[in-house]
PDB file of C-alpha atoms in Angstrom:
ATOM      1  CA  MET A   1     -25.608  40.833  28.518  1.00  0.00           C
ATOM      2  CA  GLN A   2     -23.207  39.405  26.023  1.00  0.00           C
ATOM      3  CA  ASN A   3     -19.937  40.022  27.877  1.00  0.00           C
ATOM      4  CA  TRP A   4     -20.453  38.070  31.103  1.00  0.00           C
ATOM      5  CA  GLY A   5     -17.145  36.847  32.477  1.00  0.00           C
ATOM      6  CA  GLN A   6     -14.918  39.083  30.378  1.00  0.00           C
ATOM      7  CA  VAL A   7     -12.417  41.235  32.242  1.00  0.00           C
ATOM      8  CA  LEU A   8     -12.696  44.957  31.635  1.00  0.00           C
ATOM      9  CA  ALA A   9      -9.493  46.855  32.365  1.00  0.00           C
ATOM     10  CA  LYS A  10      -9.619  49.815  34.738  1.00  0.00           C
ATOM     11  CA  SER A  11      -7.966  51.941  32.057  1.00  0.00           C
ATOM     12  CA  VAL A  12     -10.804  51.190  29.620  1.00  0.00           C
ATOM     13  CA  LEU A  13     -13.415  52.099  32.223  1.00  0.00           C
ATOM     14  CA  LEU A  14     -11.591  55.312  33.071  1.00  0.00           C
ATOM     15  CA  ASP A  15     -11.351  56.234  29.368  1.00  0.00           C
ATOM     16  CA  ARG A  16     -15.061  55.645  28.817  1.00  0.00           C
ATOM     17  CA  ILE A  17     -16.107  57.452  31.980  1.00  0.00           C
ATOM     18  CA  GLY A  18     -13.637  60.236  31.273  1.00  0.00           C
ATOM     19  CA  GLU A  19     -15.512  61.179  28.121  1.00  0.00           C
ATOM     20  CA  ASP A  20     -18.276  62.558  30.349  1.00  0.00           C
ATOM     21  CA  THR A  21     -16.333  63.096  33.580  1.00  0.00           C
ATOM     22  CA  PRO A  22     -12.753  64.178  32.852  1.00  0.00           C
ATOM     23  CA  ASP A  23     -11.774  64.343  36.535  1.00  0.00           C
ATOM     24  CA  CYS A  24     -12.607  60.679  37.246  1.00  0.00           C
ATOM     25  CA  THR A  25      -9.723  58.932  39.008  1.00  0.00           C
ATOM     26  CA  GLU A  26      -8.947  55.309  39.794  1.00  0.00           C
ATOM     27  CA  SER A  27      -9.944  55.994  43.387  1.00  0.00           C
ATOM     28  CA  SER A  28     -13.360  57.348  42.388  1.00  0.00           C
ATOM     29  CA  LEU A  29     -13.817  54.410  40.000  1.00  0.00           C
ATOM     30  CA  LYS A  30     -13.197  51.987  42.882  1.00  0.00           C
ATOM     31  CA  THR A  31     -15.745  53.862  44.995  1.00  0.00           C
ATOM     32  CA  HIS A  32     -18.385  53.700  42.258  1.00  0.00           C
ATOM     33  CA  VAL A  33     -17.745  49.999  41.656  1.00  0.00           C
ATOM     34  CA  SER A  34     -18.043  49.365  45.393  1.00  0.00           C
ATOM     35  CA  ASN A  35     -21.393  51.172  45.498  1.00  0.00           C
ATOM     36  CA  LEU A  36     -22.604  49.269  42.442  1.00  0.00           C
ATOM     37  CA  ARG A  37     -21.506  45.976  44.011  1.00  0.00           C
ATOM     38  CA  GLY A  38     -23.580  46.727  47.088  1.00  0.00           C
ATOM     39  CA  LYS A  39     -26.680  47.567  45.068  1.00  0.00           C
ATOM     40  CA  LEU A  40     -26.334  44.454  42.918  1.00  0.00           C
ATOM     41  CA  ARG A  41     -25.781  42.316  46.029  1.00  0.00           C
ATOM     42  CA  GLU A  42     -28.988  43.705  47.575  1.00  0.00           C
ATOM     43  CA  ALA A  43     -30.951  43.068  44.387  1.00  0.00           C
ATOM     44  CA  THR A  44     -29.601  39.600  43.564  1.00  0.00           C
ATOM     45  CA  GLY A  45     -28.180  38.213  46.802  1.00  0.00           C
ATOM     46  CA  ARG A  46     -24.892  37.516  44.991  1.00  0.00           C
ATOM     47  CA  ASP A  47     -21.579  39.208  44.320  1.00  0.00           C
ATOM     48  CA  CYS A  48     -21.837  40.032  40.626  1.00  0.00           C
ATOM     49  CA  ILE A  49     -18.691  42.141  40.208  1.00  0.00           C
ATOM     50  CA  GLU A  50     -15.316  40.536  40.801  1.00  0.00           C
ATOM     51  CA  ALA A  51     -12.046  42.449  41.033  1.00  0.00           C
ATOM     52  CA  VAL A  52      -9.295  40.967  38.877  1.00  0.00           C
ATOM     53  CA  TRP A  53      -6.115  42.004  40.633  1.00  0.00           C
ATOM     54  CA  GLY A  54      -3.886  44.296  38.603  1.00  0.00           C
ATOM     55  CA  ILE A  55      -6.275  44.396  35.636  1.00  0.00           C
ATOM     56  CA  GLY A  56      -9.819  45.513  36.329  1.00  0.00           C
ATOM     57  CA  PHE A  57     -13.229  44.004  36.915  1.00  0.00           C
ATOM     58  CA  ARG A  58     -15.324  41.086  35.718  1.00  0.00           C
ATOM     59  CA  LEU A  59     -19.119  40.866  35.695  1.00  0.00           C
ATOM     60  CA  ASN A  60     -20.169  37.409  36.844  1.00  0.00           C
ATOM     61  CA  SER A  61     -23.567  35.852  36.321  1.00  0.00           C
ATOM     62  CA  GLY A  62     -23.309  34.425  39.825  1.00  0.00           C
ATOM     63  CA  SER A  63     -24.381  30.965  38.753  1.00  0.00           C
TER      64      SER A  63
END
């Protein structure tokens, strides 16, 4: 992945998801990110997704 460590704003995620799912809310986004975090943690043994307060999320390599 070429964008490790870059912060992706919640609004950008909601816009991109909203193209396919117009009723996606910030609450449902948080739920999906939480589920994805759990699956990545199981697979890698690390926390790969970091919340950046007030902005969005960052994908960390975990190294």
